[in-house]
Short mmCIF file of C-alpha atoms in Angstrom, two decimals:
data_model
loop_
_atom_site.label_atom_id
_atom_site.label_comp_id
_atom_site.label_asym_id
_atom_site.label_seq_id
_atom_site.Cartn_x
_atom_site.Cartn_y
_atom_site.Cartn_z
CA UNK A 143 63.50 -49.29 14.08
CA UNK A 144 65.43 -46.07 14.43
CA UNK A 145 64.73 -45.06 10.80
CA UNK A 146 60.99 -45.68 11.28
CA UNK A 147 60.92 -43.60 14.45
CA UNK A 148 62.72 -40.76 12.67
CA UNK A 149 60.23 -40.94 9.77
CA UNK A 150 57.28 -40.88 12.24
CA UNK A 151 58.74 -37.79 13.92
CA UNK A 152 59.15 -36.05 10.55
CA UNK A 153 55.65 -37.06 9.46
CA UNK A 154 54.15 -35.84 12.75
CA UNK A 155 55.96 -32.51 12.47
CA UNK A 156 54.74 -32.10 8.88
CA UNK A 157 51.14 -32.85 9.91
CA UNK A 158 51.42 -30.42 12.82
CA UNK A 159 52.84 -27.74 10.53
CA UNK A 160 50.09 -28.34 8.00
CA UNK A 161 47.49 -28.15 10.78
CA UNK A 162 48.94 -24.85 12.05
CA UNK A 163 49.06 -23.44 8.52
CA UNK A 164 45.46 -24.54 7.85
CA UNK A 165 44.34 -22.98 11.15
CA UNK A 166 46.14 -19.74 10.30
CA UNK A 167 44.59 -19.73 6.83
CA UNK A 168 41.15 -20.37 8.36
CA UNK A 169 41.62 -17.54 10.86
CA UNK A 170 42.86 -15.27 8.09
CA UNK A 171 39.85 -16.22 5.93
CA UNK A 172 37.42 -15.62 8.79
CA UNK A 173 39.09 -12.29 9.54
CA UNK A 174 38.87 -11.31 5.89
CA UNK A 175 35.21 -12.42 5.77
CA UNK A 176 34.53 -10.43 8.94
CA UNK A 177 36.18 -7.38 7.43
CA UNK A 178 34.09 -7.83 4.27
CA UNK A 179 30.89 -8.11 6.33
CA UNK A 180 31.85 -5.07 8.39
CA UNK A 181 32.60 -3.11 5.23
CA UNK A 182 29.31 -4.30 3.73
CA UNK A 183 27.37 -3.26 6.83
CA UNK A 184 29.08 0.13 6.79
CA UNK A 185 28.27 0.58 3.11
CA UNK A 186 24.66 -0.42 3.78
CA UNK A 187 24.45 2.18 6.56
CA UNK A 188 25.90 4.84 4.28
CA UNK A 189 23.34 3.96 1.58
CA UNK A 190 20.47 4.01 4.10
CA UNK A 191 21.60 7.36 5.48
CA UNK A 192 21.96 8.71 1.94
CA UNK A 193 18.44 7.49 1.08
CA UNK A 194 17.04 9.13 4.22
CA UNK A 195 18.89 12.32 3.35
CA UNK A 196 17.52 12.32 -0.21
CA UNK A 197 13.98 11.66 1.05
CA UNK A 198 14.27 14.46 3.63
CA UNK A 199 15.57 16.89 1.00
CA UNK A 200 12.73 15.92 -1.34
CA UNK A 201 10.18 16.52 1.42
CA UNK A 202 11.75 19.87 2.27
CA UNK A 203 11.80 20.82 -1.41
CA UNK A 204 8.12 19.86 -1.75
CA UNK A 205 7.27 21.90 1.34
CA UNK A 206 9.23 24.89 0.03
CA UNK A 207 7.54 24.53 -3.34
CA UNK A 208 4.17 24.43 -1.61
CA UNK A 209 4.95 27.62 0.29
CA UNK A 210 6.04 29.36 -2.91
CA UNK A 211 2.82 28.33 -4.63
CA UNK A 212 0.62 29.97 -1.99
CA UNK A 213 -0.88 33.17 -3.28
CA UNK A 214 -0.08 36.28 -1.21
CA UNK A 215 -2.34 36.69 1.81
CA UNK A 216 -3.31 33.00 2.11
CA UNK A 217 -2.94 31.27 5.46
CA UNK A 218 -0.69 28.21 5.53
CA UNK A 219 -2.44 25.15 6.95
CA UNK A 220 -0.88 22.38 9.05
CA UNK A 221 -3.27 19.69 10.29
CA UNK A 222 -2.84 17.31 13.23
CA UNK A 223 -4.99 14.56 14.71
CA UNK A 224 -5.34 12.62 17.96
CA UNK A 225 -7.76 9.79 18.67
CA UNK A 226 -8.84 7.57 21.54
CA UNK A 227 -10.81 4.34 21.17
CA UNK A 228 -12.42 4.43 24.60
CA UNK A 229 -14.29 1.35 25.83
CA UNK A 230 -15.21 0.00 22.40
CA UNK A 231 -13.53 -3.08 21.01
CA UNK A 232 -12.51 -1.25 17.83
CA UNK A 233 -12.18 2.30 16.54
CA UNK A 234 -15.36 3.25 14.67
CA UNK A 235 -14.44 6.88 13.91
CA UNK A 236 -12.48 8.08 10.90
CA UNK A 237 -10.93 11.33 9.71
CA UNK A 238 -9.44 12.90 6.60
CA UNK A 239 -6.86 15.71 6.58
CA UNK A 240 -5.77 17.31 3.31
CA UNK A 241 -3.89 20.58 3.78
CA UNK A 242 -3.71 21.25 0.05
CA UNK A 243 -6.34 19.67 -2.16
CA UNK A 244 -5.95 22.12 -5.05
CA UNK A 245 -4.13 19.91 -7.56
CA UNK A 246 -7.02 17.43 -7.57
CA UNK A 247 -9.47 19.99 -8.95
CA UNK A 248 -9.92 20.86 -12.62
CA UNK A 249 -11.17 24.11 -14.10
CA UNK A 250 -11.31 25.99 -10.80
CA UNK A 251 -12.67 29.52 -10.84
CA UNK A 252 -9.82 31.98 -11.41
CA UNK A 253 -10.54 33.56 -8.03
CA UNK A 254 -9.73 30.27 -6.20
CA UNK A 255 -6.04 29.65 -5.45
CA UNK A 256 -6.11 26.98 -2.77
CA UNK A 257 -8.54 24.33 -1.49
CA UNK A 258 -8.06 22.30 1.70
CA UNK A 259 -10.32 19.64 3.19
CA UNK A 260 -10.79 18.30 6.73
CA UNK A 261 -13.42 15.89 8.01
CA UNK A 262 -14.33 13.78 11.04
CA UNK A 263 -16.85 10.93 10.90
CA UNK A 264 -18.22 9.53 14.16
CA UNK A 265 -19.17 5.92 13.49
CA UNK A 266 -21.99 4.12 15.32
CA UNK A 267 -22.72 0.38 15.47
CA UNK A 268 -19.64 -0.30 13.38
CA UNK A 269 -17.13 1.50 11.21
CA UNK A 270 -18.49 0.75 7.73
CA UNK A 271 -20.41 4.02 7.33
CA UNK A 272 -17.64 6.24 8.70
CA UNK A 273 -15.06 4.42 6.58
CA UNK A 274 -17.21 4.84 3.48
CA UNK A 275 -17.62 8.56 4.14
CA UNK A 276 -13.88 8.98 4.71
CA UNK A 277 -13.08 7.19 1.44
CA UNK A 278 -15.73 8.76 -0.74
CA UNK A 279 -17.03 12.17 0.38
CA UNK A 280 -14.06 14.32 -0.62
CA UNK A 281 -13.86 12.56 -4.00
CA UNK A 282 -17.49 13.43 -4.68
CA UNK A 283 -16.74 17.03 -3.71
CA UNK A 284 -14.31 17.11 -6.61
CA UNK A 285 -17.06 16.43 -9.12
CA UNK A 286 -19.60 18.75 -7.47
CA UNK A 287 -17.29 21.72 -6.87
CA UNK A 288 -18.17 24.89 -8.85
CA UNK A 289 -16.26 25.07 -12.13
CA UNK A 290 -15.25 28.01 -14.23
CA UNK A 291 -16.59 31.45 -13.45
CA UNK A 292 -19.73 31.48 -11.26
CA UNK A 293 -21.74 34.54 -10.25
CA UNK A 294 -22.92 33.28 -6.84
CA UNK A 295 -20.04 31.21 -5.50
CA UNK A 296 -21.33 30.87 -1.90
CA UNK A 297 -24.70 29.63 -3.15
CA UNK A 298 -22.97 27.11 -5.43
CA UNK A 299 -20.80 25.91 -2.53
CA UNK A 300 -23.88 25.29 -0.39
CA UNK A 301 -25.45 23.23 -3.16
CA UNK A 302 -22.15 21.38 -3.67
CA UNK A 303 -21.96 20.32 -0.01
CA UNK A 304 -25.63 19.32 0.26
CA UNK A 305 -25.50 17.24 -2.95
CA UNK A 306 -22.23 15.60 -1.88
CA UNK A 307 -23.59 14.57 1.52
CA UNK A 308 -26.81 13.25 -0.01
CA UNK A 309 -25.04 11.26 -2.74
CA UNK A 310 -22.58 9.75 -0.25
CA UNK A 311 -25.44 8.77 2.08
CA UNK A 312 -27.57 7.29 -0.72
CA UNK A 313 -24.65 5.26 -2.01
CA UNK A 314 -23.90 3.77 1.40
CA UNK A 315 -27.57 2.96 2.10
CA UNK A 316 -27.71 1.10 -1.21
CA UNK A 317 -24.63 -0.96 -0.26
CA UNK A 318 -25.92 -1.60 3.28
CA UNK A 319 -29.32 -2.88 2.10
CA UNK A 320 -27.81 -5.10 -0.60
CA UNK A 321 -26.33 -7.58 1.92
CA UNK A 322 -28.09 -10.02 4.23
CA UNK A 323 -28.32 -9.22 7.05
CA UNK A 324 -28.31 -5.53 6.17
CA UNK A 325 -25.60 -3.40 7.73
CA UNK A 326 -26.68 -1.38 10.74
CA UNK A 327 -23.63 0.93 10.71
CA UNK A 328 -24.17 4.66 10.77
CA UNK A 329 -22.10 7.81 11.12
CA UNK A 330 -22.33 11.48 11.91
CA UNK A 331 -20.15 13.86 9.92
CA UNK A 332 -18.52 17.25 9.93
CA UNK A 333 -16.36 18.55 7.11
CA UNK A 334 -14.54 21.81 6.50
CA UNK A 335 -13.67 22.94 3.00
CA UNK A 336 -11.21 25.82 3.05
CA UNK A 337 -11.40 27.78 -0.18
CA UNK A 338 -8.55 30.29 -0.01
CA UNK A 339 -9.14 31.82 3.45
CA UNK A 340 -12.90 31.13 3.56
CA UNK A 341 -14.20 28.12 5.49
CA UNK A 342 -17.28 26.28 4.24
CA UNK A 343 -18.51 23.98 7.01
CA UNK A 344 -21.12 21.23 6.85
CA UNK A 345 -22.22 18.79 9.53
CA UNK A 346 -24.72 15.99 9.88
CA UNK A 347 -25.79 14.58 13.26
CA UNK A 348 -24.30 15.44 16.62
CA UNK A 349 -20.71 16.00 15.39
CA UNK A 350 -19.95 19.72 15.28
CA UNK A 351 -16.96 21.99 14.77
CA UNK A 352 -15.44 24.72 16.93
#
């Protein structure tokens, strides 16, 4: 009886010791896991910050490069926009801001060093027309813009803008009439094409520029 009791005491102590050791090992494992997670989070933060820093430096480098590219005497453009929906259920107006459009053009006249483009389209009865104009008009300007050396640049620019507006309008009307029921969307337009320091302005409808 005494021997059994002594064995039970020894067995209980061993179990208790094993339990304490297991608990300590678990706590140590959790602590180590927590330290790993903390280190991982810290490393992730460092990587994120490094990525942000690289992106910021790249943007600054691109901006510096842009400034260096500007020919002497050219104004530097910075565009900003604000909009308000008003009482309509959705925004029907669109805009396009391109401070430097030059790289998109091919075979520019040697006298042209920088092209910028800005436009506002005031949608009516829906946003389809204004969205179409925002997506398409400046791309059509690319193909209509005077190329090479031209003797009457201002006259060519006038023709370029008129043809671009007409082609954009015709294309949308064709799309609108091809569906049933036909789209009723419309849009006014004003666009500014800055060629070096000269502004070429075109508007259609009640939207005007200041």
